[in-house]
Short mmCIF file of C-alpha atoms and ligand atoms in Angstrom, two decimals:
data_model
loop_
_atom_site.label_atom_id
_atom_site.label_comp_id
_atom_site.label_asym_id
_atom_site.label_seq_id
_atom_site.Cartn_x
_atom_site.Cartn_y
_atom_site.Cartn_z
CA UNK A 226 131.87 135.84 119.00
CA UNK A 227 130.19 132.39 119.10
CA UNK A 228 126.74 132.03 120.70
CA UNK A 229 127.03 130.91 124.33
CA UNK A 230 126.65 127.21 125.16
CA UNK A 231 124.23 126.46 127.97
CA UNK A 232 125.87 124.12 130.46
CA UNK A 233 123.62 122.63 133.14
CA UNK A 234 125.37 121.24 136.21
CA UNK A 235 123.65 119.27 138.98
CA UNK A 236 125.24 119.09 142.42
CA UNK A 237 126.77 122.47 141.61
CA UNK A 238 127.36 123.42 145.25
CA UNK A 239 129.13 120.14 146.03
CA UNK A 240 132.83 119.35 146.19
CA UNK A 241 133.26 118.47 142.52
CA UNK A 242 131.12 121.41 141.46
CA UNK A 243 133.39 123.80 143.34
CA UNK A 244 136.43 122.52 141.46
CA UNK A 245 134.63 122.31 138.12
CA UNK A 246 132.64 125.48 137.53
CA UNK A 247 135.57 127.88 137.48
CA UNK A 248 137.33 125.81 134.85
CA UNK A 249 134.23 125.61 132.66
CA UNK A 250 133.83 129.38 132.96
CA UNK A 251 137.49 130.00 132.16
CA UNK A 252 137.29 128.09 128.86
CA UNK A 253 139.08 124.85 129.81
CA UNK A 254 136.16 122.64 128.81
CA UNK A 255 134.91 124.19 125.57
CA UNK A 256 137.85 126.30 124.46
CA UNK A 257 139.06 129.89 124.84
CA UNK A 258 136.61 131.34 122.29
CA UNK A 259 133.43 129.61 123.47
CA UNK A 260 131.19 131.63 125.82
CA UNK A 261 129.06 129.71 128.32
CA UNK A 262 125.97 130.21 130.45
CA UNK A 263 126.08 128.10 133.62
CA UNK A 264 122.74 126.66 134.72
CA UNK A 265 123.36 125.48 138.27
CA UNK A 266 120.98 122.95 139.77
CA UNK A 267 120.97 121.94 143.41
CA UNK A 268 118.80 120.08 145.89
CA UNK A 269 115.89 122.16 147.27
CA UNK A 270 117.50 122.63 150.70
CA UNK A 271 117.86 126.16 152.08
CA UNK A 272 121.43 125.72 153.29
CA UNK A 273 122.51 124.17 149.99
CA UNK A 274 120.85 126.88 147.88
CA UNK A 275 122.59 129.48 150.05
CA UNK A 276 125.92 127.75 149.42
CA UNK A 277 125.13 127.79 145.70
CA UNK A 278 124.56 131.54 145.93
CA UNK A 279 128.05 131.85 147.40
CA UNK A 280 129.54 129.85 144.52
CA UNK A 281 127.74 132.08 142.01
CA UNK A 282 129.09 135.17 143.82
CA UNK A 283 132.62 133.80 143.50
CA UNK A 284 132.07 133.09 139.80
CA UNK A 285 130.99 136.72 139.40
CA UNK A 286 134.08 137.83 141.28
CA UNK A 287 136.34 136.04 138.80
CA UNK A 288 135.14 138.35 135.98
CA UNK A 289 135.52 135.54 133.44
CA UNK A 290 135.10 137.08 129.97
CA UNK A 291 133.49 133.86 128.64
CA UNK A 292 130.83 133.62 131.37
CA UNK A 293 127.66 135.17 129.96
CA UNK A 294 125.16 134.22 132.66
CA UNK A 295 124.45 132.12 135.74
CA UNK A 296 121.15 130.45 136.57
CA UNK A 297 120.65 129.15 140.13
CA UNK A 298 117.76 126.81 140.66
CA UNK A 299 116.42 123.75 142.44
CA UNK A 300 113.91 123.21 139.63
CA UNK A 301 115.36 120.79 137.09
CA UNK A 302 112.97 121.92 134.37
CA UNK A 303 114.44 125.43 134.70
CA UNK A 304 118.03 124.21 135.04
CA UNK A 305 117.99 121.90 132.02
CA UNK A 306 116.02 124.29 129.78
CA UNK A 307 117.74 124.57 126.39
CA UNK A 308 120.94 123.08 127.85
CA UNK A 309 123.50 121.96 125.27
CA UNK A 310 125.44 119.99 127.88
CA UNK A 311 124.00 118.44 131.04
CA UNK A 312 126.67 117.49 133.58
CA UNK A 313 125.02 115.22 136.13
CA UNK A 314 127.18 115.30 139.25
CA UNK A 315 124.61 115.44 142.06
CA UNK A 316 123.71 112.06 143.53
CA UNK A 317 122.79 110.52 146.83
CA UNK A 318 125.89 109.24 148.65
CA UNK A 319 125.98 105.79 150.20
CA UNK A 320 125.14 106.15 153.88
CA UNK A 321 126.41 103.92 156.71
CA UNK A 322 124.93 100.43 156.52
CA UNK A 323 123.16 101.20 153.25
CA UNK A 324 122.85 98.29 150.82
CA UNK A 325 124.07 98.71 147.26
CA UNK A 326 120.58 97.87 145.98
CA UNK A 327 119.09 100.72 148.06
CA UNK A 328 121.71 103.15 146.78
CA UNK A 329 120.93 102.12 143.21
CA UNK A 330 117.22 102.57 143.74
CA UNK A 331 117.51 105.93 145.52
CA UNK A 332 119.73 107.27 142.78
CA UNK A 333 117.53 105.62 140.21
CA UNK A 334 114.67 107.91 141.26
CA UNK A 335 116.85 111.00 140.76
CA UNK A 336 118.12 109.90 137.35
CA UNK A 337 114.71 108.77 136.05
CA UNK A 338 113.36 112.23 136.81
CA UNK A 339 116.38 114.06 135.38
CA UNK A 340 116.43 111.89 132.23
CA UNK A 341 112.76 112.61 131.63
CA UNK A 342 113.15 116.37 132.13
CA UNK A 343 116.30 116.61 130.00
CA UNK A 344 114.53 114.78 127.20
CA UNK A 345 111.63 117.23 127.45
CA UNK A 346 113.40 120.59 127.79
CA UNK A 347 117.10 120.43 126.83
CA UNK A 348 118.43 121.71 123.50
CA UNK A 349 118.02 119.62 120.34
CA UNK A 350 121.78 118.94 120.34
CA UNK A 351 121.94 118.12 124.08
CA UNK A 352 124.70 115.85 125.36
CA UNK A 353 124.71 114.33 128.84
CA UNK A 354 127.72 113.35 130.96
CA UNK A 355 127.09 111.47 134.23
CA UNK A 356 129.53 111.59 137.15
CA UNK A 357 127.26 110.87 140.15
CA UNK A 358 127.71 107.29 141.33
CA UNK A 359 126.96 104.57 140.45
CA UNK A 360 127.74 106.52 137.27
CA UNK A 361 127.34 103.84 134.57
CA UNK A 362 123.99 102.66 135.86
CA UNK A 363 122.71 106.16 136.63
CA UNK A 364 123.52 107.04 133.02
CA UNK A 365 121.69 103.97 131.75
CA UNK A 366 118.68 104.93 133.89
CA UNK A 367 118.61 108.53 132.62
CA UNK A 368 118.92 107.34 129.01
CA UNK A 369 116.05 104.90 129.53
CA UNK A 370 113.71 107.89 129.89
CA UNK A 371 114.72 109.57 126.64
CA UNK A 372 112.46 109.38 123.63
CA UNK A 373 113.75 112.41 121.72
CA UNK A 374 117.47 112.17 122.53
CA UNK A 375 119.27 109.04 121.32
CA UNK A 376 121.12 106.75 123.75
CA UNK A 377 124.54 107.69 122.37
CA UNK A 378 124.04 111.23 123.76
CA UNK A 379 124.28 109.80 127.29
CA UNK A 380 127.82 109.07 128.49
CA UNK A 381 129.28 108.31 131.91
CA UNK A 382 132.72 109.26 133.13
CA UNK A 383 135.59 106.78 133.38
CA UNK A 384 138.19 109.40 132.48
CA UNK A 385 139.39 109.76 136.06
CA UNK A 386 140.26 106.06 135.97
CA UNK A 387 142.05 106.51 132.65
CA UNK A 388 144.06 109.43 134.00
CA UNK A 389 144.94 107.45 137.12
CA UNK A 390 146.09 104.48 135.02
CA UNK A 391 148.21 106.68 132.76
CA UNK A 392 150.06 108.16 135.72
CA UNK A 393 150.63 104.77 137.37
CA UNK A 394 152.15 103.32 134.17
CA UNK A 395 154.38 106.36 133.71
CA UNK A 396 155.63 106.19 137.31
CA UNK A 397 156.39 102.49 137.07
CA UNK A 398 158.23 102.96 133.75
CA UNK A 399 160.02 106.07 135.06
CA UNK A 400 158.94 108.18 132.08
CA UNK A 401 157.07 111.42 131.58
CA UNK A 402 153.36 110.67 131.56
CA UNK A 403 152.94 112.07 128.04
CA UNK A 404 154.94 109.04 126.81
CA UNK A 405 152.01 106.77 127.83
CA UNK A 406 149.33 106.42 125.15
CA UNK A 407 146.22 104.34 124.51
CA UNK A 408 145.46 103.25 128.06
CA UNK A 409 141.71 102.64 128.10
CA UNK A 410 139.24 101.73 130.83
CA UNK A 411 136.69 98.99 130.21
CA UNK A 412 133.51 98.36 132.14
CA UNK A 413 132.15 99.87 135.33
CA UNK A 414 133.42 102.89 137.26
CA UNK A 415 134.00 100.67 140.28
CA UNK A 416 136.83 98.48 141.53
CA UNK A 417 135.87 95.88 138.86
CA UNK A 418 136.93 98.20 136.02
CA UNK A 419 139.69 96.96 133.75
CA UNK A 420 142.57 99.24 132.70
CA UNK A 421 143.67 97.38 129.54
CA UNK A 422 147.43 97.76 129.91
CA UNK A 423 148.20 95.37 127.03
CA UNK A 424 147.10 97.94 124.43
CA UNK A 425 148.93 100.86 126.03
CA UNK A 426 152.21 102.04 124.61
CA UNK A 427 155.06 103.73 126.43
CA UNK A 428 157.37 105.75 124.22
CA UNK A 429 155.86 103.95 121.22
CA UNK A 430 156.58 100.43 122.54
CA UNK A 431 154.14 97.91 124.06
CA UNK A 432 153.71 98.73 127.75
CA UNK A 433 154.21 95.09 128.80
CA UNK A 434 157.56 95.07 127.01
CA UNK A 435 158.71 98.31 128.67
CA UNK A 436 157.49 97.39 132.16
CA UNK A 437 158.38 93.71 131.83
CA UNK A 438 156.48 92.70 134.98
CA UNK A 439 153.22 90.90 134.20
CA UNK A 440 152.56 90.17 137.87
CA UNK A 441 152.64 93.91 138.64
CA UNK A 442 150.42 94.77 135.66
CA UNK A 443 147.81 92.14 136.52
CA UNK A 444 148.00 92.68 140.28
CA UNK A 445 149.05 95.98 141.92
CA UNK A 446 148.49 98.08 138.79
CA UNK A 447 144.86 96.99 138.26
CA UNK A 448 144.22 97.13 142.00
CA UNK A 449 145.72 100.61 142.49
CA UNK A 450 143.65 102.06 139.66
CA UNK A 451 140.47 100.24 140.71
CA UNK A 452 140.72 101.21 144.37
CA UNK A 453 142.20 104.67 143.98
CA UNK A 454 138.96 106.37 145.03
CA UNK A 455 139.01 104.53 148.37
CA UNK A 456 142.71 105.37 148.84
CA UNK A 457 141.94 109.07 148.37
CA UNK A 458 139.14 108.89 150.95
CA UNK A 459 141.47 107.13 153.40
CA UNK A 460 144.14 109.80 152.94
CA UNK A 461 142.07 112.97 152.60
CA UNK A 462 139.00 112.10 154.59
CA UNK A 463 136.95 113.20 151.59
CA UNK A 464 136.36 111.69 148.16
CA UNK A 465 138.24 112.78 145.04
CA UNK A 466 136.99 116.16 143.94
CA UNK A 467 139.56 118.25 142.07
CA UNK A 468 140.79 115.23 140.11
CA UNK A 469 137.19 114.22 139.35
CA UNK A 470 136.39 117.75 138.13
CA UNK A 471 139.56 117.72 136.04
CA UNK A 472 138.55 114.39 134.53
CA UNK A 473 135.13 115.80 133.62
CA UNK A 474 136.83 118.72 131.89
CA UNK A 475 138.89 116.14 129.95
CA UNK A 476 135.84 113.93 129.24
CA UNK A 477 133.82 116.74 127.69
CA UNK A 478 136.78 118.47 126.04
CA UNK A 479 137.73 115.22 124.31
CA UNK A 480 134.12 114.67 123.26
CA UNK A 481 134.03 118.06 121.53
CA UNK A 482 137.45 117.61 119.89
CA UNK A 483 137.26 115.63 116.61
CA UNK A 484 139.95 112.96 116.42
CA UNK A 485 140.38 112.65 120.21
CA UNK A 486 140.75 109.03 121.38
CA UNK A 487 139.70 108.41 124.97
CA UNK A 488 137.75 106.17 127.36
CA UNK A 489 134.05 106.85 127.84
CA UNK A 490 131.26 104.72 129.31
CA UNK A 491 128.70 104.37 126.52
CA UNK A 492 125.79 102.06 125.68
CA UNK A 493 127.74 98.94 124.87
CA UNK A 494 125.59 97.63 122.01
CA UNK A 495 127.43 94.35 122.58
CA UNK A 496 130.95 95.65 121.90
CA UNK A 497 133.74 93.75 123.67
CA UNK A 498 131.21 91.15 124.83
CA UNK A 499 129.36 93.50 127.20
CA UNK A 500 125.63 93.08 127.59
CA UNK A 501 124.11 95.26 124.88
CA UNK A 502 122.06 97.36 127.30
CA UNK A 503 124.65 98.30 129.92
CA UNK A 504 126.82 101.42 129.81
CA UNK A 505 130.44 100.24 129.82
CA UNK A 506 133.76 102.03 129.57
CA UNK A 507 135.54 101.49 126.25
CA UNK A 508 137.73 103.43 123.82
CA UNK A 509 136.04 105.90 121.49
CA UNK A 510 137.17 108.28 118.78
CA UNK A 511 135.39 111.63 118.62
CA UNK A 512 134.02 112.17 115.10
CA UNK A 513 132.24 115.53 115.14
CA UNK A 514 131.80 117.71 118.25
CA UNK A 515 129.65 115.71 120.69
CA UNK A 516 129.63 112.52 118.58
CA UNK A 517 131.94 109.52 118.62
CA UNK A 518 132.49 106.01 117.33
CA UNK A 519 133.55 103.07 119.46
CA UNK A 520 137.00 101.71 118.60
CA UNK A 521 136.27 98.02 118.32
CA UNK A 522 139.48 96.46 117.06
CA UNK A 523 141.36 95.66 120.28
CA UNK A 524 141.95 91.94 120.85
CA UNK A 525 141.67 90.64 124.42
CA UNK A 526 143.82 87.89 125.94
CA UNK A 527 142.46 85.40 128.49
CA UNK A 528 143.29 87.64 131.48
CA UNK A 529 141.54 90.60 129.85
CA UNK A 530 138.54 88.45 128.92
CA UNK A 531 138.09 87.31 132.52
CA UNK A 532 138.31 90.93 133.77
CA UNK A 533 135.75 92.07 131.19
CA UNK A 534 133.43 89.23 132.21
CA UNK A 535 133.64 90.29 135.89
CA UNK A 536 132.89 93.96 135.28
CA UNK A 537 130.12 93.06 132.81
CA UNK A 538 128.55 90.79 135.44
CA UNK A 539 128.52 93.66 137.94
CA UNK A 540 126.93 96.02 135.40
CA UNK A 541 124.24 93.43 134.62
CA UNK A 542 123.55 92.98 138.34
CA UNK A 543 123.19 96.75 138.77
CA UNK A 544 120.80 96.81 135.82
CA UNK A 545 118.81 93.94 137.35
CA UNK A 546 118.47 95.86 140.66
CA UNK A 547 116.71 98.73 138.87
CA UNK A 548 114.98 96.71 136.15
CA UNK A 549 111.51 97.46 137.52
CA UNK A 550 112.22 101.23 137.41
CA UNK A 551 113.31 101.43 133.79
CA UNK A 552 110.54 99.41 132.15
P1 NAX B 869 129.02 116.29 147.31
O1 NAX B 869 128.20 115.56 148.31
O2 NAX B 869 130.07 117.23 147.75
O3 NAX B 869 128.05 117.09 146.33
C1 NAX B 869 126.93 116.52 145.75
C2 NAX B 869 125.91 117.63 145.58
O4 NAX B 869 124.81 117.10 144.83
C3 NAX B 869 125.34 118.15 146.89
O5 NAX B 869 125.54 119.56 146.95
C4 NAX B 869 123.87 117.77 146.83
O6 NAX B 869 123.04 118.76 147.42
C5 NAX B 869 123.64 117.70 145.33
N1 NAX B 869 122.48 116.90 144.93
C6 NAX B 869 122.03 115.75 145.47
N2 NAX B 869 120.92 115.35 144.83
C7 NAX B 869 120.67 116.25 143.87
C8 NAX B 869 119.66 116.39 142.89
N3 NAX B 869 118.66 115.49 142.78
N4 NAX B 869 119.71 117.45 142.04
C9 NAX B 869 120.69 118.35 142.15
N5 NAX B 869 121.67 118.30 143.06
C10 NAX B 869 121.67 117.25 143.91
O7 NAX B 869 129.62 115.16 146.34
P2 NAX B 869 130.82 115.25 145.32
O8 NAX B 869 132.09 114.94 146.03
O9 NAX B 869 130.73 116.53 144.55
O10 NAX B 869 130.51 113.99 144.39
C11 NAX B 869 129.38 113.95 143.56
C12 NAX B 869 129.20 112.57 142.95
O11 NAX B 869 130.32 112.22 142.16
C13 NAX B 869 129.07 111.44 143.98
O12 NAX B 869 128.00 110.57 143.57
C14 NAX B 869 130.39 110.72 143.87
O13 NAX B 869 130.29 109.37 144.26
C15 NAX B 869 130.67 110.86 142.40
N6 NAX B 869 132.05 110.64 141.94
C16 NAX B 869 132.22 110.07 140.72
C17 NAX B 869 133.46 109.87 140.17
C18 NAX B 869 133.63 109.27 138.82
O14 NAX B 869 134.78 109.08 138.39
N7 NAX B 869 132.56 108.93 138.06
C19 NAX B 869 134.68 110.23 140.93
C20 NAX B 869 134.46 111.24 142.01
C21 NAX B 869 133.16 111.06 142.77
O15 NAX B 869 133.35 110.10 143.75
#
């Protein structure tokens, strides 16, 4: 039996947490022979900690053979202690009338603190995956606090957007979704993101050739993927939760599976023309468990270049809003 992995999860009593934890404990994230210890971190609010207790009781009641322990805490230095993976889901939601700059700053405080604590107490091989919005910038903020852990350990999730794009292409082409390959998300997890349809293949052929409708690819396709989160809220009255949890399972599972090719928001280091210091979605290939290399070879046409410039501009603006916090 392998030694258990310690998996810290913030916002564990929230919507996404409730869809996520059972799948981590059942082996969907790290594989059917990898035991886990869940280290659940929540806000220090009595009602929330009580809800967390209920979630932990349900995890117990599942009798998952791979689940070797549950920690429940509102103290991040306890929750992140020796964690091999830190899944940062908890964040402050945007309230009515709240400016984007205020949201960035409020979340900035949370992610500065968590980045600092993770760097101090997490395991030597710790990896961090950020889901809480604005995910790219929160990830950049957390990474800015790390002295021991390198920036490449910090990733943000754009996998939900990739999964959404894959399904939309398959539906339009009238094929099974497994026929769609190499659809990658560039830039911010926001409506400015760019699903680079030109590099996708459908049944081994170029997607543009199969779909044969450039106006749809550049218009409704990009818009549907970019605004899918808002469409879910409009329909369900609540934001995406099960699909977001599923995407996080995919994000981490792909990052621990050598050879996997997938979209991740990483420190751009200037790839694809992004500002070097923003975290932008782009294609990566997992090398060894937890490590990856950016796939840099994709050429961009004029439409793609203008989309990348727009999402890069937004990421740079978000960085500028919090510049004084990350010095
Ligand atoms: P919920 O409001 O249901 O849950 C969030 C939980 O986080 C709450 O229980 C809250 O108490 C906790 N929390 C807040 N601050 C915390 C802190 N400092 N430490 C620990 N816990 C803390 O939200 P949920 O629907 O689960 O969404 C969570 C986050 O995911 C939101 O920021 C949301 O915008 C973001 N999303 C990101 C997506 C992505 O693709 N990157 C998609 C889905 C989702 O919208």
